[in-house]
Protein backbone atom coordinates (compact mmCIF):
# COMPACT_ATOMS: atom_id res chain seq x y z
CA UNK A 1 0.00 0.00 0.00
CA UNK A 2 1.28 3.45 -0.91
CA UNK A 3 0.66 5.68 2.09
CA UNK A 4 1.90 9.00 0.70
CA UNK A 5 1.78 10.80 -2.61
CA UNK A 6 4.27 13.66 -2.58
CA UNK A 7 3.05 15.32 -5.78
CA UNK A 8 1.99 18.98 -5.75
CA UNK A 9 -1.54 17.99 -6.76
CA UNK A 10 -1.79 15.62 -3.80
CA UNK A 11 -0.49 18.30 -1.43
CA UNK A 12 -3.08 20.80 -2.68
CA UNK A 13 -6.00 18.37 -2.45
CA UNK A 14 -4.94 17.30 1.05
CA UNK A 15 -4.66 20.93 2.16
CA UNK A 16 -8.11 21.74 0.76
CA UNK A 17 -9.64 18.68 2.43
CA UNK A 18 -8.20 19.70 5.80
CA UNK A 19 -9.38 23.30 5.35
CA UNK A 20 -12.90 22.18 4.40
CA UNK A 21 -13.06 19.81 7.39
CA UNK A 22 -11.85 22.45 9.87
CA UNK A 23 -14.41 24.98 8.63
CA UNK A 24 -17.16 22.37 9.01
CA UNK A 25 -16.30 21.10 12.49
CA UNK A 26 -15.12 24.36 14.07
CA UNK A 27 -18.05 26.34 12.69
CA UNK A 28 -20.37 23.66 14.06
CA UNK A 29 -19.10 24.17 17.61
CA UNK A 30 -18.92 27.97 17.38
CA UNK A 31 -22.58 28.06 16.38
CA UNK A 32 -23.55 26.14 19.52
CA UNK A 33 -21.72 28.72 21.62
CA UNK A 34 -22.98 31.71 19.64
CA UNK A 35 -26.62 30.63 19.81
CA UNK A 36 -26.26 30.03 23.56
CA UNK A 37 -24.71 33.49 23.93
CA UNK A 38 -27.67 35.03 22.10
CA UNK A 39 -29.92 33.39 24.70
CA UNK A 40 -27.86 34.90 27.52
CA UNK A 41 -25.38 32.11 28.34
CA UNK A 42 -21.83 33.50 28.46
CA UNK A 43 -20.07 30.15 29.03
CA UNK A 44 -18.55 29.93 25.55
CA UNK A 45 -17.85 33.67 25.43
CA UNK A 46 -16.03 33.65 28.78
CA UNK A 47 -14.01 30.58 27.73
CA UNK A 48 -13.01 32.44 24.54
CA UNK A 49 -14.59 29.68 22.47
CA UNK A 50 -16.40 32.05 20.10
CA UNK A 51 -12.99 32.87 18.66
CA UNK A 52 -12.27 32.15 15.00
CA UNK A 53 -8.77 30.99 16.00
CA UNK A 54 -8.86 27.28 15.07
CA UNK A 55 -6.28 26.35 17.71
CA UNK A 56 -8.80 27.06 20.47
CA UNK A 57 -11.22 24.51 19.05
CA UNK A 58 -8.97 21.59 18.10
CA UNK A 59 -9.57 18.24 19.76
CA UNK A 60 -6.53 15.97 19.77
CA UNK A 61 -8.48 12.86 18.81
CA UNK A 62 -11.19 14.31 16.58
CA UNK A 63 -9.30 17.17 14.92
CA UNK A 64 -5.78 15.75 14.65
CA UNK A 65 -5.32 11.99 15.13
CA UNK A 66 -8.43 10.68 13.36
CA UNK A 67 -8.12 12.93 10.26
CA UNK A 68 -4.39 12.12 10.10
CA UNK A 69 -5.07 8.38 10.17
CA UNK A 70 -7.74 8.74 7.49
CA UNK A 71 -5.28 10.67 5.33
CA UNK A 72 -2.51 8.11 5.86
CA UNK A 73 -4.76 5.23 4.88
CA UNK A 74 -6.20 7.23 1.97
CA UNK A 75 -9.82 7.14 3.10
CA UNK A 76 -12.27 8.51 0.50
CA UNK A 77 -13.15 11.42 2.79
CA UNK A 78 -12.13 12.85 6.15
CA UNK A 79 -14.16 12.85 9.34
CA UNK A 80 -13.63 14.48 12.71
CA UNK A 81 -14.92 16.78 15.38
CA UNK A 82 -13.83 19.87 17.28
CA UNK A 83 -13.63 20.35 21.04
CA UNK A 84 -17.19 20.77 22.39
CA UNK A 85 -18.08 24.35 23.29
CA UNK A 86 -19.21 24.86 26.92
CA UNK A 87 -22.94 25.61 27.17
CA UNK A 88 -25.03 25.98 30.34
CA UNK A 89 -28.33 24.42 29.29
CA UNK A 90 -29.78 24.74 32.80
CA UNK A 91 -29.35 28.50 32.64
CA UNK A 92 -30.93 28.67 29.20
CA UNK A 93 -33.90 26.53 30.31
CA UNK A 94 -34.48 28.71 33.36
CA UNK A 95 -34.19 31.99 31.44
CA UNK A 96 -35.50 31.24 27.94
CA UNK A 97 -37.26 27.88 28.15
CA UNK A 98 -36.76 24.44 26.65
CA UNK A 99 -37.31 25.48 23.03
CA UNK A 100 -34.28 27.78 23.27
CA UNK A 101 -32.24 24.70 24.20
CA UNK A 102 -33.61 22.92 21.12
CA UNK A 103 -32.30 25.80 19.00
CA UNK A 104 -28.89 25.69 20.71
CA UNK A 105 -28.71 21.91 20.28
CA UNK A 106 -29.46 22.13 16.56
CA UNK A 107 -27.41 25.26 15.83
CA UNK A 108 -24.39 23.25 14.66
CA UNK A 109 -26.48 21.01 12.42
CA UNK A 110 -28.26 24.03 10.92
CA UNK A 111 -24.86 25.60 10.25
CA UNK A 112 -23.60 22.47 8.47
CA UNK A 113 -26.66 22.07 6.25
CA UNK A 114 -26.76 25.80 5.46
CA UNK A 115 -23.08 25.83 4.55
CA UNK A 116 -23.54 22.75 2.35
CA UNK A 117 -26.33 24.51 0.43
CA UNK A 118 -24.26 27.69 0.10
CA UNK A 119 -21.25 25.74 -1.18
CA UNK A 120 -23.50 23.92 -3.66
CA UNK A 121 -24.69 27.25 -5.08
CA UNK A 122 -21.09 28.42 -5.36
CA UNK A 123 -20.16 25.13 -7.02
CA UNK A 124 -22.87 25.44 -9.68
CA UNK A 125 -21.95 29.08 -10.34
CA UNK A 126 -18.18 28.61 -10.44
CA UNK A 127 -18.29 25.43 -12.52
CA UNK A 128 -20.47 27.20 -15.07
CA UNK A 129 -18.28 30.30 -15.12
CA UNK A 130 -15.01 28.41 -15.38
CA UNK A 131 -16.25 25.56 -17.53
CA UNK A 132 -14.92 23.07 -15.01
CA UNK A 133 -17.78 20.68 -15.64
CA UNK A 134 -16.45 20.12 -19.16
CA UNK A 135 -12.97 19.15 -17.98
CA UNK A 136 -11.65 15.91 -16.58
CA UNK A 137 -9.78 15.95 -13.29
CA UNK A 138 -6.48 15.50 -15.11
CA UNK A 139 -7.11 18.67 -17.14
CA UNK A 140 -7.71 20.97 -14.18
CA UNK A 141 -5.02 23.51 -13.41
CA UNK A 142 -3.83 23.83 -9.82
CA UNK A 143 -6.20 26.69 -8.98
CA UNK A 144 -9.18 24.82 -10.38
CA UNK A 145 -8.10 21.66 -8.57
CA UNK A 146 -7.94 23.54 -5.26
CA UNK A 147 -11.36 25.11 -5.86
CA UNK A 148 -13.04 21.86 -6.91
CA UNK A 149 -11.58 19.92 -4.00
CA UNK A 150 -12.56 22.55 -1.42
CA UNK A 151 -16.12 22.93 -2.72
CA UNK A 152 -16.92 19.25 -3.22
CA UNK A 153 -15.28 18.11 0.01
CA UNK A 154 -16.86 21.02 1.88
CA UNK A 155 -20.32 19.97 0.73
CA UNK A 156 -19.62 16.35 1.62
CA UNK A 157 -18.19 17.03 5.09
CA UNK A 158 -21.00 19.38 6.05
CA UNK A 159 -23.65 16.92 4.90
CA UNK A 160 -22.01 14.05 6.80
CA UNK A 161 -21.76 16.16 9.96
CA UNK A 162 -25.32 17.42 9.59
CA UNK A 163 -26.78 13.96 9.02
CA UNK A 164 -24.65 12.28 11.69
CA UNK A 165 -25.29 14.86 14.40
CA UNK A 166 -29.03 14.83 13.69
CA UNK A 167 -29.26 11.23 14.87
CA UNK A 168 -31.18 11.01 18.17
CA UNK A 169 -28.46 9.03 19.93
CA UNK A 170 -26.45 10.38 22.87
CA UNK A 171 -24.27 12.41 22.94
CA UNK A 172 -25.18 13.72 19.47
CA UNK A 173 -27.13 16.93 18.91
CA UNK A 174 -30.27 15.11 17.79
CA UNK A 175 -30.66 13.45 21.18
CA UNK A 176 -30.30 16.76 23.01
CA UNK A 177 -32.81 18.49 20.74
CA UNK A 178 -35.31 15.65 21.14
CA UNK A 179 -34.85 15.61 24.90
CA UNK A 180 -35.44 19.34 25.30
CA UNK A 181 -38.39 19.21 22.90
CA UNK A 182 -39.96 16.54 25.10
CA UNK A 183 -39.20 18.70 28.15
CA UNK A 184 -41.13 21.56 26.50
CA UNK A 185 -44.15 19.24 26.52
CA UNK A 186 -43.60 18.53 30.23
CA UNK A 187 -41.84 15.19 29.84
CA UNK A 188 -38.33 14.93 31.30
CA UNK A 189 -37.98 11.18 30.67
CA UNK A 190 -36.09 11.39 27.37
CA UNK A 191 -33.69 14.06 28.62
CA UNK A 192 -32.90 12.04 31.74
CA UNK A 193 -32.52 8.80 29.78
CA UNK A 194 -30.24 10.38 27.17
CA UNK A 195 -28.19 11.92 29.97
CA UNK A 196 -27.69 8.50 31.57
CA UNK A 197 -26.76 6.96 28.22
CA UNK A 198 -24.06 9.56 27.49
CA UNK A 199 -21.54 7.51 29.49
CA UNK A 200 -21.78 4.97 26.67
CA UNK A 201 -21.82 7.69 24.03
CA UNK A 202 -18.47 6.93 22.40
CA UNK A 203 -19.30 3.23 22.10
CA UNK A 204 -22.72 3.99 20.59
CA UNK A 205 -21.19 6.43 18.10
CA UNK A 206 -18.51 3.91 17.07
CA UNK A 207 -21.18 1.26 16.55
CA UNK A 208 -23.12 3.55 14.22
CA UNK A 209 -19.94 4.56 12.39
CA UNK A 210 -18.29 1.19 11.90
CA UNK A 211 -21.09 -1.37 11.61
CA UNK A 212 -21.78 -1.22 7.84
CA UNK A 213 -25.58 -1.80 7.84
CA UNK A 214 -26.10 0.94 10.43
CA UNK A 215 -23.68 3.45 8.92
CA UNK A 216 -25.06 2.81 5.42
CA UNK A 217 -28.70 3.26 6.41
CA UNK A 218 -28.37 6.14 8.87
CA UNK A 219 -25.38 8.09 7.49
CA UNK A 220 -24.11 7.17 4.02
CA UNK A 221 -27.43 6.73 2.20
CA UNK A 222 -28.95 10.04 3.42
CA UNK A 223 -25.65 11.82 2.69
CA UNK A 224 -25.50 10.45 -0.86
CA UNK A 225 -29.11 11.45 -1.48
CA UNK A 226 -28.57 15.02 -0.27
CA UNK A 227 -25.24 15.29 -2.09
CA UNK A 228 -26.78 14.25 -5.42
CA UNK A 229 -29.76 16.52 -4.78
CA UNK A 230 -27.55 19.57 -4.21
CA UNK A 231 -25.33 18.92 -7.21
CA UNK A 232 -27.96 17.72 -9.69
mmCIF file of C-alpha atoms in Angstrom:
data_model
loop_
_atom_site.group_PDB
_atom_site.id
_atom_site.type_symbol
_atom_site.label_atom_id
_atom_site.label_comp_id
_atom_site.label_asym_id
_atom_site.label_seq_id
_atom_site.Cartn_x
_atom_site.Cartn_y
_atom_site.Cartn_z
ATOM 1 C CA UNK A 1 0.000 0.000 0.000
ATOM 2 C CA UNK A 2 1.276 3.453 -0.913
ATOM 3 C CA UNK A 3 0.658 5.682 2.089
ATOM 4 C CA UNK A 4 1.896 8.996 0.704
ATOM 5 C CA UNK A 5 1.781 10.802 -2.609
ATOM 6 C CA UNK A 6 4.274 13.663 -2.580
ATOM 7 C CA UNK A 7 3.047 15.324 -5.777
ATOM 8 C CA UNK A 8 1.994 18.978 -5.752
ATOM 9 C CA UNK A 9 -1.536 17.991 -6.761
ATOM 10 C CA UNK A 10 -1.792 15.615 -3.804
ATOM 11 C CA UNK A 11 -0.490 18.304 -1.432
ATOM 12 C CA UNK A 12 -3.083 20.796 -2.683
ATOM 13 C CA UNK A 13 -6.001 18.371 -2.450
ATOM 14 C CA UNK A 14 -4.944 17.301 1.049
ATOM 15 C CA UNK A 15 -4.665 20.928 2.164
ATOM 16 C CA UNK A 16 -8.113 21.742 0.764
ATOM 17 C CA UNK A 17 -9.637 18.676 2.433
ATOM 18 C CA UNK A 18 -8.199 19.701 5.801
ATOM 19 C CA UNK A 19 -9.379 23.298 5.353
ATOM 20 C CA UNK A 20 -12.897 22.177 4.404
ATOM 21 C CA UNK A 21 -13.062 19.814 7.387
ATOM 22 C CA UNK A 22 -11.852 22.446 9.870
ATOM 23 C CA UNK A 23 -14.406 24.982 8.633
ATOM 24 C CA UNK A 24 -17.158 22.372 9.007
ATOM 25 C CA UNK A 25 -16.297 21.098 12.491
ATOM 26 C CA UNK A 26 -15.117 24.363 14.069
ATOM 27 C CA UNK A 27 -18.054 26.342 12.695
ATOM 28 C CA UNK A 28 -20.375 23.657 14.060
ATOM 29 C CA UNK A 29 -19.099 24.168 17.606
ATOM 30 C CA UNK A 30 -18.919 27.968 17.379
ATOM 31 C CA UNK A 31 -22.585 28.060 16.376
ATOM 32 C CA UNK A 32 -23.545 26.140 19.522
ATOM 33 C CA UNK A 33 -21.719 28.719 21.624
ATOM 34 C CA UNK A 34 -22.979 31.706 19.636
ATOM 35 C CA UNK A 35 -26.619 30.629 19.809
ATOM 36 C CA UNK A 36 -26.256 30.030 23.557
ATOM 37 C CA UNK A 37 -24.709 33.494 23.932
ATOM 38 C CA UNK A 38 -27.675 35.027 22.098
ATOM 39 C CA UNK A 39 -29.916 33.388 24.698
ATOM 40 C CA UNK A 40 -27.863 34.905 27.520
ATOM 41 C CA UNK A 41 -25.380 32.113 28.336
ATOM 42 C CA UNK A 42 -21.834 33.497 28.459
ATOM 43 C CA UNK A 43 -20.073 30.150 29.033
ATOM 44 C CA UNK A 44 -18.550 29.934 25.548
ATOM 45 C CA UNK A 45 -17.848 33.670 25.428
ATOM 46 C CA UNK A 46 -16.026 33.649 28.778
ATOM 47 C CA UNK A 47 -14.009 30.584 27.726
ATOM 48 C CA UNK A 48 -13.006 32.443 24.536
ATOM 49 C CA UNK A 49 -14.595 29.681 22.471
ATOM 50 C CA UNK A 50 -16.403 32.049 20.100
ATOM 51 C CA UNK A 51 -12.992 32.871 18.659
ATOM 52 C CA UNK A 52 -12.270 32.147 15.001
ATOM 53 C CA UNK A 53 -8.774 30.994 16.001
ATOM 54 C CA UNK A 54 -8.859 27.282 15.068
ATOM 55 C CA UNK A 55 -6.275 26.354 17.707
ATOM 56 C CA UNK A 56 -8.803 27.064 20.470
ATOM 57 C CA UNK A 57 -11.222 24.513 19.047
ATOM 58 C CA UNK A 58 -8.974 21.595 18.099
ATOM 59 C CA UNK A 59 -9.571 18.241 19.757
ATOM 60 C CA UNK A 60 -6.531 15.966 19.772
ATOM 61 C CA UNK A 61 -8.479 12.856 18.806
ATOM 62 C CA UNK A 62 -11.194 14.312 16.577
ATOM 63 C CA UNK A 63 -9.299 17.173 14.916
ATOM 64 C CA UNK A 64 -5.777 15.748 14.653
ATOM 65 C CA UNK A 65 -5.319 11.989 15.126
ATOM 66 C CA UNK A 66 -8.431 10.680 13.363
ATOM 67 C CA UNK A 67 -8.116 12.930 10.262
ATOM 68 C CA UNK A 68 -4.388 12.122 10.100
ATOM 69 C CA UNK A 69 -5.066 8.378 10.168
ATOM 70 C CA UNK A 70 -7.743 8.742 7.494
ATOM 71 C CA UNK A 71 -5.282 10.668 5.331
ATOM 72 C CA UNK A 72 -2.510 8.115 5.863
ATOM 73 C CA UNK A 73 -4.761 5.228 4.878
ATOM 74 C CA UNK A 74 -6.197 7.234 1.968
ATOM 75 C CA UNK A 75 -9.822 7.142 3.105
ATOM 76 C CA UNK A 76 -12.270 8.506 0.497
ATOM 77 C CA UNK A 77 -13.147 11.420 2.792
ATOM 78 C CA UNK A 78 -12.132 12.848 6.147
ATOM 79 C CA UNK A 79 -14.162 12.853 9.342
ATOM 80 C CA UNK A 80 -13.627 14.479 12.707
ATOM 81 C CA UNK A 81 -14.924 16.785 15.377
ATOM 82 C CA UNK A 82 -13.835 19.871 17.284
ATOM 83 C CA UNK A 83 -13.634 20.352 21.038
ATOM 84 C CA UNK A 84 -17.193 20.773 22.392
ATOM 85 C CA UNK A 85 -18.082 24.350 23.294
ATOM 86 C CA UNK A 86 -19.212 24.864 26.922
ATOM 87 C CA UNK A 87 -22.936 25.608 27.167
ATOM 88 C CA UNK A 88 -25.025 25.975 30.339
ATOM 89 C CA UNK A 89 -28.326 24.419 29.290
ATOM 90 C CA UNK A 90 -29.783 24.737 32.800
ATOM 91 C CA UNK A 91 -29.350 28.503 32.641
ATOM 92 C CA UNK A 92 -30.934 28.671 29.195
ATOM 93 C CA UNK A 93 -33.900 26.532 30.307
ATOM 94 C CA UNK A 94 -34.476 28.714 33.359
ATOM 95 C CA UNK A 95 -34.188 31.987 31.441
ATOM 96 C CA UNK A 96 -35.503 31.241 27.944
ATOM 97 C CA UNK A 97 -37.262 27.881 28.150
ATOM 98 C CA UNK A 98 -36.756 24.441 26.649
ATOM 99 C CA UNK A 99 -37.307 25.484 23.033
ATOM 100 C CA UNK A 100 -34.276 27.778 23.274
ATOM 101 C CA UNK A 101 -32.237 24.696 24.196
ATOM 102 C CA UNK A 102 -33.610 22.916 21.123
ATOM 103 C CA UNK A 103 -32.304 25.797 19.001
ATOM 104 C CA UNK A 104 -28.894 25.690 20.710
ATOM 105 C CA UNK A 105 -28.714 21.913 20.284
ATOM 106 C CA UNK A 106 -29.457 22.133 16.559
ATOM 107 C CA UNK A 107 -27.406 25.259 15.828
ATOM 108 C CA UNK A 108 -24.392 23.255 14.659
ATOM 109 C CA UNK A 109 -26.485 21.005 12.415
ATOM 110 C CA UNK A 110 -28.262 24.031 10.922
ATOM 111 C CA UNK A 111 -24.856 25.596 10.249
ATOM 112 C CA UNK A 112 -23.601 22.469 8.470
ATOM 113 C CA UNK A 113 -26.661 22.073 6.249
ATOM 114 C CA UNK A 114 -26.764 25.797 5.462
ATOM 115 C CA UNK A 115 -23.075 25.829 4.548
ATOM 116 C CA UNK A 116 -23.542 22.747 2.351
ATOM 117 C CA UNK A 117 -26.332 24.506 0.430
ATOM 118 C CA UNK A 118 -24.256 27.685 0.100
ATOM 119 C CA UNK A 119 -21.249 25.738 -1.184
ATOM 120 C CA UNK A 120 -23.498 23.921 -3.665
ATOM 121 C CA UNK A 121 -24.692 27.251 -5.078
ATOM 122 C CA UNK A 122 -21.086 28.422 -5.360
ATOM 123 C CA UNK A 123 -20.160 25.125 -7.024
ATOM 124 C CA UNK A 124 -22.866 25.436 -9.683
ATOM 125 C CA UNK A 125 -21.951 29.079 -10.342
ATOM 126 C CA UNK A 126 -18.177 28.608 -10.442
ATOM 127 C CA UNK A 127 -18.293 25.429 -12.520
ATOM 128 C CA UNK A 128 -20.473 27.195 -15.074
ATOM 129 C CA UNK A 129 -18.284 30.301 -15.121
ATOM 130 C CA UNK A 130 -15.006 28.406 -15.379
ATOM 131 C CA UNK A 131 -16.250 25.558 -17.529
ATOM 132 C CA UNK A 132 -14.924 23.068 -15.009
ATOM 133 C CA UNK A 133 -17.780 20.675 -15.637
ATOM 134 C CA UNK A 134 -16.448 20.120 -19.160
ATOM 135 C CA UNK A 135 -12.967 19.149 -17.977
ATOM 136 C CA UNK A 136 -11.646 15.913 -16.582
ATOM 137 C CA UNK A 137 -9.785 15.952 -13.288
ATOM 138 C CA UNK A 138 -6.480 15.504 -15.110
ATOM 139 C CA UNK A 139 -7.107 18.668 -17.138
ATOM 140 C CA UNK A 140 -7.712 20.974 -14.176
ATOM 141 C CA UNK A 141 -5.022 23.514 -13.414
ATOM 142 C CA UNK A 142 -3.830 23.834 -9.823
ATOM 143 C CA UNK A 143 -6.195 26.694 -8.983
ATOM 144 C CA UNK A 144 -9.179 24.817 -10.382
ATOM 145 C CA UNK A 145 -8.101 21.658 -8.570
ATOM 146 C CA UNK A 146 -7.941 23.542 -5.264
ATOM 147 C CA UNK A 147 -11.363 25.110 -5.864
ATOM 148 C CA UNK A 148 -13.041 21.864 -6.914
ATOM 149 C CA UNK A 149 -11.576 19.924 -3.995
ATOM 150 C CA UNK A 150 -12.556 22.550 -1.423
ATOM 151 C CA UNK A 151 -16.121 22.933 -2.717
ATOM 152 C CA UNK A 152 -16.924 19.255 -3.219
ATOM 153 C CA UNK A 153 -15.282 18.107 0.009
ATOM 154 C CA UNK A 154 -16.856 21.023 1.876
ATOM 155 C CA UNK A 155 -20.323 19.973 0.729
ATOM 156 C CA UNK A 156 -19.620 16.349 1.619
ATOM 157 C CA UNK A 157 -18.192 17.032 5.092
ATOM 158 C CA UNK A 158 -21.002 19.382 6.053
ATOM 159 C CA UNK A 159 -23.646 16.919 4.905
ATOM 160 C CA UNK A 160 -22.011 14.054 6.796
ATOM 161 C CA UNK A 161 -21.760 16.156 9.964
ATOM 162 C CA UNK A 162 -25.318 17.421 9.586
ATOM 163 C CA UNK A 163 -26.778 13.963 9.023
ATOM 164 C CA UNK A 164 -24.653 12.281 11.686
ATOM 165 C CA UNK A 165 -25.285 14.863 14.404
ATOM 166 C CA UNK A 166 -29.026 14.830 13.693
ATOM 167 C CA UNK A 167 -29.261 11.228 14.871
ATOM 168 C CA UNK A 168 -31.180 11.010 18.172
ATOM 169 C CA UNK A 169 -28.464 9.028 19.932
ATOM 170 C CA UNK A 170 -26.449 10.383 22.872
ATOM 171 C CA UNK A 171 -24.275 12.411 22.943
ATOM 172 C CA UNK A 172 -25.180 13.720 19.466
ATOM 173 C CA UNK A 173 -27.126 16.925 18.906
ATOM 174 C CA UNK A 174 -30.266 15.112 17.788
ATOM 175 C CA UNK A 175 -30.656 13.453 21.182
ATOM 176 C CA UNK A 176 -30.298 16.764 23.014
ATOM 177 C CA UNK A 177 -32.806 18.490 20.735
ATOM 178 C CA UNK A 178 -35.315 15.650 21.135
ATOM 179 C CA UNK A 179 -34.850 15.605 24.900
ATOM 180 C CA UNK A 180 -35.436 19.340 25.302
ATOM 181 C CA UNK A 181 -38.386 19.208 22.897
ATOM 182 C CA UNK A 182 -39.956 16.541 25.103
ATOM 183 C CA UNK A 183 -39.205 18.704 28.145
ATOM 184 C CA UNK A 184 -41.129 21.560 26.497
ATOM 185 C CA UNK A 185 -44.146 19.237 26.521
ATOM 186 C CA UNK A 186 -43.598 18.532 30.229
ATOM 187 C CA UNK A 187 -41.835 15.189 29.836
ATOM 188 C CA UNK A 188 -38.326 14.930 31.296
ATOM 189 C CA UNK A 189 -37.984 11.183 30.669
ATOM 190 C CA UNK A 190 -36.094 11.394 27.374
ATOM 191 C CA UNK A 191 -33.690 14.057 28.616
ATOM 192 C CA UNK A 192 -32.903 12.039 31.740
ATOM 193 C CA UNK A 193 -32.521 8.799 29.776
ATOM 194 C CA UNK A 194 -30.244 10.384 27.166
ATOM 195 C CA UNK A 195 -28.188 11.921 29.974
ATOM 196 C CA UNK A 196 -27.689 8.499 31.571
ATOM 197 C CA UNK A 197 -26.761 6.956 28.224
ATOM 198 C CA UNK A 198 -24.062 9.562 27.491
ATOM 199 C CA UNK A 199 -21.538 7.511 29.485
ATOM 200 C CA UNK A 200 -21.784 4.967 26.673
ATOM 201 C CA UNK A 201 -21.818 7.692 24.027
ATOM 202 C CA UNK A 202 -18.470 6.934 22.403
ATOM 203 C CA UNK A 203 -19.297 3.234 22.099
ATOM 204 C CA UNK A 204 -22.715 3.994 20.594
ATOM 205 C CA UNK A 205 -21.194 6.426 18.100
ATOM 206 C CA UNK A 206 -18.512 3.914 17.067
ATOM 207 C CA UNK A 207 -21.185 1.256 16.550
ATOM 208 C CA UNK A 208 -23.118 3.549 14.217
ATOM 209 C CA UNK A 209 -19.943 4.564 12.389
ATOM 210 C CA UNK A 210 -18.289 1.191 11.896
ATOM 211 C CA UNK A 211 -21.093 -1.371 11.606
ATOM 212 C CA UNK A 212 -21.779 -1.216 7.841
ATOM 213 C CA UNK A 213 -25.576 -1.800 7.836
ATOM 214 C CA UNK A 214 -26.098 0.943 10.434
ATOM 215 C CA UNK A 215 -23.679 3.455 8.922
ATOM 216 C CA UNK A 216 -25.064 2.811 5.422
ATOM 217 C CA UNK A 217 -28.702 3.264 6.411
ATOM 218 C CA UNK A 218 -28.369 6.145 8.870
ATOM 219 C CA UNK A 219 -25.378 8.088 7.493
ATOM 220 C CA UNK A 220 -24.113 7.169 4.019
ATOM 221 C CA UNK A 221 -27.431 6.729 2.203
ATOM 222 C CA UNK A 222 -28.945 10.039 3.421
ATOM 223 C CA UNK A 223 -25.653 11.819 2.689
ATOM 224 C CA UNK A 224 -25.497 10.451 -0.865
ATOM 225 C CA UNK A 225 -29.111 11.447 -1.479
ATOM 226 C CA UNK A 226 -28.574 15.024 -0.269
ATOM 227 C CA UNK A 227 -25.242 15.285 -2.091
ATOM 228 C CA UNK A 228 -26.777 14.254 -5.418
ATOM 229 C CA UNK A 229 -29.763 16.522 -4.778
ATOM 230 C CA UNK A 230 -27.552 19.568 -4.210
ATOM 231 C CA UNK A 231 -25.326 18.915 -7.211
ATOM 232 C CA UNK A 232 -27.958 17.724 -9.692
#
